[in-house]
GROMACS .gro file of C-alpha atoms in nm:
model
  451
    1MET     CA    1  16.733  -4.310 -13.117
    2ASN     CA    2  16.888  -4.200 -13.447
    3THR     CA    3  16.695  -4.264 -13.766
    4THR     CA    4  16.999  -4.366 -13.970
    5PRO     CA    5  17.302  -4.520 -13.792
    6THR     CA    6  17.619  -4.337 -13.888
    7SER     CA    7  17.980  -4.385 -13.787
    8ILE     CA    8  18.280  -4.160 -13.788
    9ALA     CA    9  18.488  -4.466 -13.868
   10ARG     CA   10  18.359  -4.442 -14.227
   11ILE     CA   11  18.464  -4.079 -14.266
   12ALA     CA   12  18.823  -4.025 -14.381
   13PRO     CA   13  18.960  -4.309 -14.164
   14GLY     CA   14  19.314  -4.253 -14.052
   15SER     CA   15  19.341  -3.903 -14.202
   16PRO     CA   16  19.498  -3.623 -13.994
   17GLU     CA   17  19.154  -3.459 -13.979
   18ASN     CA   18  18.976  -3.768 -13.848
   19PRO     CA   19  18.720  -3.649 -13.588
   20LEU     CA   20  18.853  -3.887 -13.324
   21THR     CA   21  19.198  -3.737 -13.374
   22LEU     CA   22  19.050  -3.389 -13.331
   23LEU     CA   23  18.868  -3.497 -13.015
   24ARG     CA   24  19.192  -3.613 -12.859
   25LYS     CA   25  19.394  -3.318 -12.985
   26TYR     CA   26  19.166  -3.031 -12.883
   27TRP     CA   27  18.952  -3.174 -12.602
   28GLY     CA   28  19.182  -3.440 -12.458
   29TYR     CA   29  18.913  -3.710 -12.442
   30PRO     CA   30  19.005  -4.064 -12.545
   31ALA     CA   31  18.662  -4.150 -12.685
   32PHE     CA   32  18.319  -4.003 -12.763
   33ARG     CA   33  18.029  -4.014 -12.522
   34PRO     CA   34  17.695  -4.177 -12.620
   35HIS     CA   35  17.541  -4.029 -12.938
   36GLN     CA   36  17.824  -3.781 -12.997
   37GLU     CA   37  17.995  -3.985 -13.266
   38ALA     CA   38  17.675  -4.050 -13.462
   39ILE     CA   39  17.561  -3.687 -13.438
   40ILE     CA   40  17.900  -3.558 -13.555
   41ALA     CA   41  17.902  -3.808 -13.844
   42SER     CA   42  17.554  -3.692 -13.945
   43ILE     CA   43  17.669  -3.330 -13.962
   44ILE     CA   44  17.988  -3.409 -14.146
   45GLY     CA   45  17.772  -3.605 -14.390
   46HIS     CA   46  17.586  -3.274 -14.456
   47ASN     CA   47  17.261  -3.385 -14.296
   48ASP     CA   48  17.029  -3.157 -14.105
   49THR     CA   49  17.028  -3.293 -13.751
   50LEU     CA   50  16.812  -3.277 -13.439
   51ALA     CA   51  16.988  -3.365 -13.112
   52ILE     CA   52  16.797  -3.407 -12.787
   53MET     CA   53  17.058  -3.464 -12.514
   54ALA     CA   54  17.038  -3.420 -12.138
   55THR     CA   55  17.217  -3.138 -11.958
   56GLY     CA   56  17.580  -3.234 -11.909
   57SER     CA   57  17.586  -3.498 -12.186
   58GLY     CA   58  17.817  -3.306 -12.419
   59LYS     CA   59  17.584  -3.126 -12.663
   60SER     CA   60  17.829  -2.845 -12.737
   61LEU     CA   61  18.093  -3.081 -12.869
   62CYS     CA   62  17.845  -3.202 -13.130
   63TYR     CA   63  17.878  -2.874 -13.322
   64GLN     CA   64  18.219  -2.754 -13.199
   65LEU     CA   65  18.410  -3.052 -13.339
   66PRO     CA   66  18.237  -3.043 -13.681
   67ALA     CA   67  18.321  -2.672 -13.693
   68VAL     CA   68  18.690  -2.760 -13.673
   69TYR     CA   69  18.655  -3.050 -13.917
   70LEU     CA   70  18.455  -2.866 -14.182
   71GLY     CA   71  18.658  -2.544 -14.179
   72GLY     CA   72  18.508  -2.217 -14.290
   73LEU     CA   73  18.273  -2.049 -14.043
   74THR     CA   74  18.018  -2.203 -13.806
   75ILE     CA   75  17.734  -1.986 -13.680
   76VAL     CA   76  17.597  -2.076 -13.335
   77ILE     CA   77  17.269  -1.923 -13.223
   78SER     CA   78  17.265  -1.898 -12.843
   79PRO     CA   79  17.015  -1.703 -12.629
   80LEU     CA   80  17.237  -1.635 -12.328
   81LEU     CA   81  17.528  -1.390 -12.308
   82ALA     CA   82  17.689  -1.574 -12.017
   83LEU     CA   83  17.676  -1.902 -12.205
   84MET     CA   84  17.838  -1.742 -12.510
   85LYS     CA   85  18.122  -1.599 -12.305
   86ASP     CA   86  18.196  -1.927 -12.129
   87GLN     CA   87  18.204  -2.121 -12.453
   88VAL     CA   88  18.413  -1.863 -12.637
   89ASP     CA   89  18.667  -1.857 -12.354
   90ALA     CA   90  18.686  -2.238 -12.343
   91LEU     CA   91  18.724  -2.273 -12.721
   92ASN     CA   92  19.000  -2.011 -12.744
   93ALA     CA   93  19.179  -2.180 -12.454
   94ARG     CA   94  19.179  -2.499 -12.664
   95GLY     CA   95  19.321  -2.321 -12.964
   96ILE     CA   96  18.992  -2.299 -13.157
   97PRO     CA   97  18.931  -1.939 -13.272
   98ALA     CA   98  18.587  -1.829 -13.152
   99ALA     CA   99  18.405  -1.503 -13.081
  100ALA     CA  100  18.065  -1.377 -12.969
  101TRP     CA  101  17.886  -1.096 -13.152
  102ASN     CA  102  17.635  -0.946 -12.906
  103SER     CA  103  17.516  -0.627 -12.740
  104LEU     CA  104  17.827  -0.611 -12.519
  105LEU     CA  105  18.057  -0.546 -12.814
  106ASP     CA  106  18.190  -0.199 -12.878
  107SER     CA  107  18.286  -0.078 -13.225
  108ALA     CA  108  18.650  -0.185 -13.176
  109GLY     CA  109  18.539  -0.536 -13.077
  110ARG     CA  110  18.315  -0.562 -13.382
  111SER     CA  111  18.600  -0.449 -13.606
  112ARG     CA  112  18.835  -0.714 -13.462
  113ILE     CA  113  18.582  -0.992 -13.514
  114GLU     CA  114  18.501  -0.881 -13.869
  115ALA     CA  115  18.873  -0.867 -13.952
  116ALA     CA  116  18.920  -1.223 -13.822
  117MET     CA  117  18.620  -1.337 -14.028
  118ARG     CA  118  18.752  -1.177 -14.347
  119ASP     CA  119  19.098  -1.326 -14.292
  120GLY     CA  120  18.946  -1.669 -14.246
  121ARG     CA  121  19.090  -1.692 -13.895
  122LEU     CA  122  18.761  -1.724 -13.707
  123ARG     CA  123  18.613  -2.072 -13.684
  124ILE     CA  124  18.302  -2.027 -13.463
  125LEU     CA  125  18.082  -1.719 -13.420
  126PHE     CA  126  17.820  -1.708 -13.144
  127VAL     CA  127  17.524  -1.482 -13.209
  128SER     CA  128  17.201  -1.412 -13.020
  129PRO     CA  129  16.878  -1.472 -13.215
  130GLU     CA  130  16.790  -1.105 -13.182
  131LYS     CA  131  17.122  -0.993 -13.331
  132CYS     CA  132  17.111  -1.254 -13.604
  133LEU     CA  133  16.775  -1.122 -13.723
  134GLN     CA  134  16.864  -0.754 -13.721
  135PRO     CA  135  16.832  -0.590 -14.064
  136GLY     CA  136  17.140  -0.651 -14.275
  137PHE     CA  137  17.316  -0.897 -14.041
  138LEU     CA  138  17.225  -1.215 -14.230
  139GLU     CA  139  17.331  -1.045 -14.554
  140PHE     CA  140  17.660  -0.963 -14.383
  141LEU     CA  141  17.708  -1.329 -14.282
  142GLN     CA  142  17.639  -1.440 -14.639
  143GLU     CA  143  17.968  -1.280 -14.740
  144PHE     CA  144  18.151  -1.561 -14.558
  145PRO     CA  145  18.189  -1.940 -14.616
  146VAL     CA  146  17.937  -2.065 -14.360
  147ARG     CA  147  17.980  -2.442 -14.330
  148LEU     CA  148  17.745  -2.515 -14.038
  149VAL     CA  149  17.458  -2.351 -13.852
  150ALA     CA  150  17.391  -2.465 -13.491
  151ILE     CA  151  17.082  -2.355 -13.299
  152ASP     CA  152  17.110  -2.413 -12.923
  153GLU     CA  153  16.811  -2.421 -12.687
  154ALA     CA  154  16.602  -2.507 -12.996
  155HIS     CA  155  16.290  -2.576 -12.789
  156CYS     CA  156  16.247  -2.198 -12.775
  157ILE     CA  157  16.117  -2.210 -13.133
  158SER     CA  158  15.813  -2.417 -13.039
  159GLU     CA  159  15.503  -2.264 -12.884
  160TRP     CA  160  15.467  -2.600 -12.709
  161GLY     CA  161  15.814  -2.568 -12.556
  162HIS     CA  162  15.854  -2.451 -12.199
  163ASP     CA  163  16.046  -2.136 -12.294
  164PHE     CA  164  15.885  -2.017 -12.616
  165ARG     CA  165  16.053  -1.714 -12.770
  166PRO     CA  166  15.877  -1.565 -13.077
  167GLU     CA  167  16.205  -1.438 -13.226
  168TYR     CA  168  16.320  -1.800 -13.268
  169ARG     CA  169  16.048  -1.852 -13.528
  170ASP     CA  170  16.231  -1.626 -13.773
  171LEU     CA  171  16.546  -1.841 -13.754
  172ALA     CA  172  16.402  -2.047 -14.038
  173ARG     CA  173  16.559  -1.777 -14.255
  174LEU     CA  174  16.898  -1.930 -14.179
  175ARG     CA  175  16.802  -2.241 -14.374
  176LYS     CA  176  16.728  -2.022 -14.680
  177CYS     CA  177  17.033  -1.801 -14.643
  178PHE     CA  178  17.276  -2.094 -14.619
  179PRO     CA  179  17.115  -2.375 -14.822
  180SER     CA  180  17.438  -2.575 -14.855
  181ALA     CA  181  17.524  -2.568 -14.483
  182PRO     CA  182  17.377  -2.838 -14.259
  183VAL     CA  183  17.171  -2.717 -13.962
  184ILE     CA  184  17.183  -2.880 -13.620
  185ALA     CA  185  16.917  -2.800 -13.362
  186LEU     CA  186  16.999  -2.890 -13.002
  187THR     CA  187  16.806  -2.895 -12.675
  188ALA     CA  188  16.807  -3.083 -12.347
  189THR     CA  189  16.431  -3.088 -12.300
  190ALA     CA  190  16.176  -3.155 -12.571
  191VAL     CA  191  15.877  -3.386 -12.563
  192PRO     CA  192  15.791  -3.567 -12.892
  193GLU     CA  193  15.547  -3.302 -13.019
  194VAL     CA  194  15.806  -3.028 -12.958
  195ARG     CA  195  16.069  -3.224 -13.149
  196LYS     CA  196  15.841  -3.239 -13.452
  197ASP     CA  197  15.763  -2.870 -13.420
  198ILE     CA  198  16.132  -2.778 -13.405
  199SER     CA  199  16.203  -2.958 -13.733
  200ARG     CA  200  15.897  -2.805 -13.898
  201GLN     CA  201  15.958  -2.448 -13.780
  202LEU     CA  202  16.323  -2.448 -13.877
  203GLY     CA  203  16.257  -2.605 -14.214
  204LEU     CA  204  16.501  -2.891 -14.151
  205VAL     CA  205  16.534  -3.118 -14.454
  206LYS     CA  206  16.498  -3.489 -14.375
  207PRO     CA  207  16.674  -3.438 -14.039
  208GLN     CA  208  16.862  -3.716 -13.868
  209SER     CA  209  16.712  -3.736 -13.519
  210PHE     CA  210  16.902  -3.841 -13.208
  211VAL     CA  211  16.738  -3.865 -12.867
  212GLY     CA  212  16.949  -3.949 -12.568
  213SER     CA  213  16.815  -4.103 -12.250
  214PHE     CA  214  16.644  -3.876 -12.000
  215CYS     CA  215  16.736  -4.109 -11.716
  216ARG     CA  216  16.974  -3.959 -11.461
  217GLU     CA  217  17.043  -4.257 -11.238
  218ASN     CA  218  17.255  -4.061 -10.989
  219LEU     CA  219  16.979  -3.811 -10.906
  220GLU     CA  220  16.743  -3.876 -10.615
  221TYR     CA  221  16.405  -3.705 -10.664
  222ARG     CA  222  16.200  -3.601 -10.362
  223VAL     CA  223  15.887  -3.392 -10.303
  224ILE     CA  224  15.816  -3.252  -9.956
  225LYS     CA  225  15.486  -3.092  -9.860
  226LYS     CA  226  15.565  -2.725  -9.797
  227LYS     CA  227  15.501  -2.627  -9.434
  228ASN     CA  228  15.777  -2.410  -9.293
  229PRO     CA  229  15.989  -2.359  -9.605
  230LEU     CA  230  16.280  -2.168  -9.455
  231VAL     CA  231  16.324  -2.435  -9.187
  232GLN     CA  232  16.284  -2.713  -9.443
  233LEU     CA  233  16.540  -2.546  -9.671
  234ALA     CA  234  16.790  -2.514  -9.384
  235ASP     CA  235  16.738  -2.880  -9.298
  236ILE     CA  236  16.818  -2.983  -9.654
  237CYS     CA  237  17.130  -2.765  -9.656
  238CYS     CA  238  17.240  -2.922  -9.327
  239ARG     CA  239  17.237  -3.262  -9.494
  240HIS     CA  240  17.476  -3.118  -9.753
  241LYS     CA  241  17.711  -2.923  -9.531
  242ASN     CA  242  18.013  -2.792  -9.722
  243GLU     CA  243  17.859  -2.909 -10.050
  244SER     CA  244  17.741  -2.697 -10.343
  245GLY     CA  245  17.373  -2.648 -10.411
  246ILE     CA  246  17.124  -2.434 -10.603
  247VAL     CA  247  16.793  -2.313 -10.458
  248TYR     CA  248  16.540  -2.209 -10.724
  249CYS     CA  249  16.279  -1.952 -10.626
  250LEU     CA  250  15.986  -1.808 -10.817
  251SER     CA  251  16.054  -1.441 -10.732
  252LYS     CA  252  16.348  -1.209 -10.686
  253LYS     CA  253  16.227  -1.128 -10.335
  254GLU     CA  254  16.236  -1.493 -10.234
  255THR     CA  255  16.595  -1.536 -10.356
  256GLU     CA  256  16.698  -1.253 -10.125
  257GLU     CA  257  16.496  -1.387  -9.831
  258CYS     CA  258  16.630  -1.740  -9.867
  259ALA     CA  259  16.991  -1.627  -9.902
  260ALA     CA  260  16.960  -1.396  -9.601
  261ASP     CA  261  16.807  -1.667  -9.384
  262LEU     CA  262  17.070  -1.921  -9.479
  263LYS     CA  263  17.345  -1.671  -9.399
  264LYS     CA  264  17.197  -1.622  -9.052
  265ARG     CA  265  17.219  -1.995  -9.004
  266GLY     CA  266  17.587  -2.001  -9.095
  267PHE     CA  267  17.575  -2.103  -9.461
  268THR     CA  268  17.764  -1.924  -9.738
  269ALA     CA  269  17.472  -1.825  -9.958
  270LEU     CA  270  17.416  -1.558 -10.222
  271ALA     CA  271  17.114  -1.439 -10.419
  272TYR     CA  272  17.102  -1.427 -10.799
  273HIS     CA  273  16.830  -1.270 -11.015
  274ALA     CA  274  16.780  -1.038 -11.313
  275GLY     CA  275  16.742  -0.733 -11.089
  276LEU     CA  276  17.110  -0.743 -10.996
  277SER     CA  277  17.368  -0.560 -11.208
  278ARG     CA  278  17.576  -0.765 -11.451
  279PRO     CA  279  17.896  -0.726 -11.243
  280VAL     CA  280  17.713  -0.852 -10.932
  281ARG     CA  281  17.566  -1.150 -11.120
  282GLU     CA  282  17.907  -1.237 -11.258
  283ALA     CA  283  18.058  -1.211 -10.909
  284VAL     CA  284  17.795  -1.449 -10.775
  285GLN     CA  285  17.865  -1.700 -11.052
  286ASP     CA  286  18.238  -1.673 -10.990
  287ALA     CA  287  18.194  -1.723 -10.613
  288PHE     CA  288  17.982  -2.031 -10.678
  289LEU     CA  289  18.229  -2.182 -10.926
  290LYS     CA  290  18.521  -2.120 -10.686
  291ASN     CA  291  18.328  -2.252 -10.383
  292THR     CA  292  18.362  -1.932 -10.188
  293SER     CA  293  17.983  -1.941 -10.179
  294ARG     CA  294  17.843  -2.291 -10.156
  295ILE     CA  295  17.475  -2.205 -10.212
  296VAL     CA  296  17.307  -1.980 -10.464
  297CYS     CA  297  16.940  -1.886 -10.424
  298ALA     CA  298  16.828  -1.791 -10.769
  299THR     CA  299  16.555  -1.746 -11.024
  300VAL     CA  300  16.547  -1.993 -11.312
  301ALA     CA  301  16.806  -1.820 -11.534
  302PHE     CA  302  17.090  -1.922 -11.301
  303GLY     CA  303  17.287  -2.227 -11.407
  304MET     CA  304  17.248  -2.192 -11.782
  305GLY     CA  305  17.595  -2.245 -11.926
  306ILE     CA  306  17.767  -2.277 -11.587
  307ASP     CA  307  17.991  -2.582 -11.597
  308LYS     CA  308  18.004  -2.690 -11.233
  309PRO     CA  309  18.004  -3.069 -11.210
  310ASP     CA  310  17.992  -3.106 -10.830
  311VAL     CA  311  17.650  -2.957 -10.749
  312ARG     CA  312  17.524  -3.203 -10.484
  313PHE     CA  313  17.170  -3.072 -10.438
  314VAL     CA  314  16.904  -2.867 -10.614
  315VAL     CA  315  16.606  -2.737 -10.421
  316HIS     CA  316  16.291  -2.596 -10.574
  317TYR     CA  317  16.161  -2.359 -10.308
  318ASP     CA  318  15.852  -2.305 -10.521
  319LEU     CA  319  15.662  -2.514 -10.772
  320PRO     CA  320  15.817  -2.498 -11.121
  321LYS     CA  321  15.589  -2.396 -11.406
  322SER     CA  322  15.661  -2.702 -11.619
  323VAL     CA  323  15.810  -3.050 -11.608
  324GLU     CA  324  16.058  -2.945 -11.879
  325GLY     CA  325  16.185  -2.655 -11.669
  326TYR     CA  326  16.203  -2.874 -11.359
  327TYR     CA  327  16.398  -3.143 -11.544
  328GLN     CA  328  16.642  -2.892 -11.688
  329GLU     CA  329  16.703  -2.728 -11.352
  330THR     CA  330  16.747  -3.054 -11.160
  331GLY     CA  331  16.984  -3.159 -11.438
  332ARG     CA  332  17.239  -2.913 -11.305
  333ALA     CA  333  17.296  -3.145 -11.009
  334GLY     CA  334  17.539  -3.435 -11.017
  335ARG     CA  335  17.696  -3.368 -11.354
  336ASP     CA  336  18.006  -3.548 -11.228
  337GLY     CA  337  17.804  -3.869 -11.210
  338LYS     CA  338  17.811  -3.885 -10.831
  339PRO     CA  339  17.489  -3.901 -10.622
  340ALA     CA  340  17.292  -3.577 -10.588
  341GLU     CA  341  16.958  -3.485 -10.433
  342CYS     CA  342  16.673  -3.294 -10.597
  343VAL     CA  343  16.406  -3.172 -10.352
  344LEU     CA  344  16.086  -2.986 -10.437
  345LEU     CA  345  15.887  -2.807 -10.168
  346TYR     CA  346  15.526  -2.841 -10.282
  347SER     CA  347  15.208  -2.664 -10.180
  348ARG     CA  348  14.872  -2.619 -10.346
  349GLY     CA  349  14.907  -2.248 -10.276
  350ASP     CA  350  15.204  -2.229 -10.513
  351ALA     CA  351  14.996  -2.388 -10.789
  352VAL     CA  352  14.716  -2.136 -10.732
  353ARG     CA  353  14.966  -1.849 -10.736
  354ILE     CA  354  15.119  -1.965 -11.065
  355ARG     CA  355  14.778  -2.021 -11.219
  356TYR     CA  356  14.687  -1.662 -11.134
  357MET     CA  357  15.011  -1.536 -11.292
  358LEU     CA  358  14.942  -1.734 -11.608
  359ASP     CA  359  14.587  -1.600 -11.627
  360HIS     CA  360  14.709  -1.240 -11.612
  361ASP     CA  361  15.033  -1.237 -11.810
  362GLY     CA  362  14.869  -1.123 -12.133
  363ALA     CA  363  15.030  -1.401 -12.338
  364GLY     CA  364  14.719  -1.485 -12.536
  365GLU     CA  365  14.463  -1.766 -12.524
  366GLN     CA  366  14.672  -2.034 -12.700
  367ALA     CA  367  14.985  -1.965 -12.496
  368SER     CA  368  14.783  -1.957 -12.174
  369ARG     CA  369  14.620  -2.291 -12.252
  370ILE     CA  370  14.957  -2.452 -12.318
  371ALA     CA  371  15.104  -2.307 -11.996
  372GLN     CA  372  14.810  -2.430 -11.791
  373LYS     CA  373  14.854  -2.779 -11.936
  374LYS     CA  374  15.220  -2.776 -11.840
  375LEU     CA  375  15.130  -2.665 -11.488
  376ARG     CA  376  14.881  -2.951 -11.457
  377ASP     CA  377  15.157  -3.195 -11.561
  378MET     CA  378  15.389  -3.042 -11.303
  379THR     CA  379  15.134  -3.079 -11.022
  380GLY     CA  380  15.080  -3.432 -11.144
  381TYR     CA  381  15.447  -3.504 -11.081
  382CYS     CA  382  15.414  -3.367 -10.729
  383GLU     CA  383  15.097  -3.564 -10.657
  384THR     CA  384  15.212  -3.900 -10.790
  385ILE     CA  385  15.268  -4.198 -10.560
  386GLY     CA  386  15.438  -4.378 -10.847
  387CYS     CA  387  15.807  -4.369 -10.929
  388ARG     CA  388  15.911  -4.010 -10.993
  389ARG     CA  389  16.195  -4.108 -11.228
  390ASN     CA  390  15.955  -4.315 -11.437
  391PHE     CA  391  15.711  -4.020 -11.444
  392LEU     CA  392  15.982  -3.802 -11.596
  393LEU     CA  393  16.085  -4.068 -11.846
  394ALA     CA  394  15.727  -4.125 -11.956
  395TYR     CA  395  15.669  -3.753 -11.988
  396PHE     CA  396  15.955  -3.726 -12.239
  397GLY     CA  397  15.841  -4.033 -12.428
  398GLU     CA  398  16.103  -4.276 -12.298
  399GLN     CA  399  16.006  -4.627 -12.189
  400PRO     CA  400  16.123  -4.691 -11.829
  401ALA     CA  401  16.358  -4.988 -11.797
  402ARG     CA  402  16.198  -5.108 -11.474
  403LYS     CA  403  15.888  -5.049 -11.263
  404ASN     CA  404  16.066  -4.871 -10.976
  405CYS     CA  405  16.394  -4.681 -10.963
  406GLY     CA  406  16.449  -4.772 -10.600
  407SER     CA  407  16.589  -4.432 -10.504
  408CYS     CA  408  16.316  -4.162 -10.530
  409ASP     CA  409  16.093  -4.095 -10.229
  410ALA     CA  410  15.800  -4.278 -10.388
  411CYS     CA  411  16.003  -4.596 -10.436
  412THR     CA  412  16.169  -4.589 -10.093
  413GLY     CA  413  15.839  -4.498  -9.923
  414LYS     CA  414  16.012  -4.231  -9.715
  415VAL     CA  415  16.037  -3.855  -9.722
  416PRO     CA  416  16.293  -3.646  -9.529
  417GLY     CA  417  16.118  -3.447  -9.255
  418THR     CA  418  16.181  -3.088  -9.164
  419GLU     CA  419  16.417  -3.182  -8.883
  420GLY     CA  420  16.612  -3.438  -9.083
  421LYS     CA  421  16.399  -3.728  -8.961
  422ILE     CA  422  16.229  -3.979  -9.185
  423ARG     CA  423  15.854  -3.999  -9.228
  424SER     CA  424  15.663  -4.272  -9.405
  425ARG     CA  425  15.417  -4.173  -9.675
  426ARG     CA  426  15.047  -4.222  -9.631
  427SER     CA  427  14.864  -4.458  -9.863
  428PRO     CA  428  14.668  -4.278 -10.135
  429LYS     CA  429  14.290  -4.289 -10.134
  430ARG     CA  430  14.213  -4.121 -10.465
  431SER     CA  431  14.367  -4.050 -10.801
  432GLY     CA  432  14.402  -3.740 -11.010
  433SER     CA  433  14.410  -3.653 -11.378
  434ALA     CA  434  14.724  -3.454 -11.446
  435ALA     CA  435  14.948  -3.724 -11.588
  436PRO     CA  436  15.140  -3.679 -11.911
  437VAL     CA  437  14.957  -3.789 -12.222
  438GLY     CA  438  14.933  -4.168 -12.236
  439VAL     CA  439  15.061  -4.214 -11.880
  440THR     CA  440  14.849  -4.333 -11.592
  441ILE     CA  441  14.985  -4.205 -11.260
  442PRO     CA  442  14.829  -4.260 -10.916
  443ARG     CA  443  14.805  -3.954 -10.691
  444ARG     CA  444  14.835  -3.846 -10.331
  445THR     CA  445  14.543  -3.822 -10.089
  446TYR     CA  446  14.478  -3.449 -10.126
  447PRO     CA  447  14.325  -3.322 -10.453
  448ILE     CA  448  14.527  -3.161 -10.730
  449PRO     CA  449  14.463  -2.786 -10.757
  450SER     CA  450  14.207  -2.703 -11.025
  451VAL     CA  451  14.416  -2.555 -11.303
   0.00000   0.00000   0.00000
């Protein structure tokens, strides 16, 4: 919840630049979604702001609209080139001048952007954290009237976040370079300790904090014990014939194997991973968006910034490394508000494999300890016999509204079998110890892997 209630109604009511007027003019929406109005009012009131909002809840609007309202130049730090391109294209299509300054730019492109900045024609500039921190670039930006700084995927700044990136730590320099510009940090997944760390690391000054609900009522969460994964995957896809879905795999090789097997079974499936060339990756994304390929088998990078509301199922072919990552990836399903299924194929062998990877990735003792803790929490989710939705809510510090959601496999007492049949769960005989801090969660009959 926000620390200080704010309302756009108290900001220049009835003026041509009223934010609600801008919302209707540029985005065509009749009203704001939950938290958007208060977050925008906080920024316009020149407050540093922390926004924790679920995937698909409209985070981008929270800095795009203030950029139009405040004038001058807004700097947006974004870690993904594909996400930058999609947002720049969408903003320009709405009549809001935007550009991305990244490694794909040639000298002519850089000159065009700089000319637009010097003429005052550019409203929003997207920059990667690496580019932003290159020698001389911040000094270059200081030549312009920067009115707002937005940092997307802000959990990357915290060592306790699920996708820690050391270069994000240096983004605190933005606060010093632009002391009069408010800073907004945004993320979809941050537990309470990560939220505090984000504010501290970025040097936010008395930030207004807004935390949306982590409850996605339209998503059905299921965990299936991994036995014959290719058959199980095909069975899930059969339940969603002619519907769009994403299959997340741990390795590049598995994305290729899953896509090839699904093709043999008559599904339109493609693989996506970092080993493919950029044109191929873009072609896969385009095929998925246009429904010429219904299923994409991918590593975790796929889906970031892709605005496809009708994804009806997300399958985790392997165990995710963290609850945060799992939540973010399942959040790409059902963004249109209609029912969607999230299935995780779970085996103790996957946990052992990931533990081995973490032990040998050379990340350092502290980082390894944090990663192992997150893996324990993830196995705890898989082992629970309690409500899976409530497990996720408790993990992110949200109080569940009721004891059972009534739709996850734990609450219904049933799990889809590998041939599309329904099997009842066995009653648990023991409990484990991998629950989120402060949460007591009963476990399945077999022991949690020692991680």
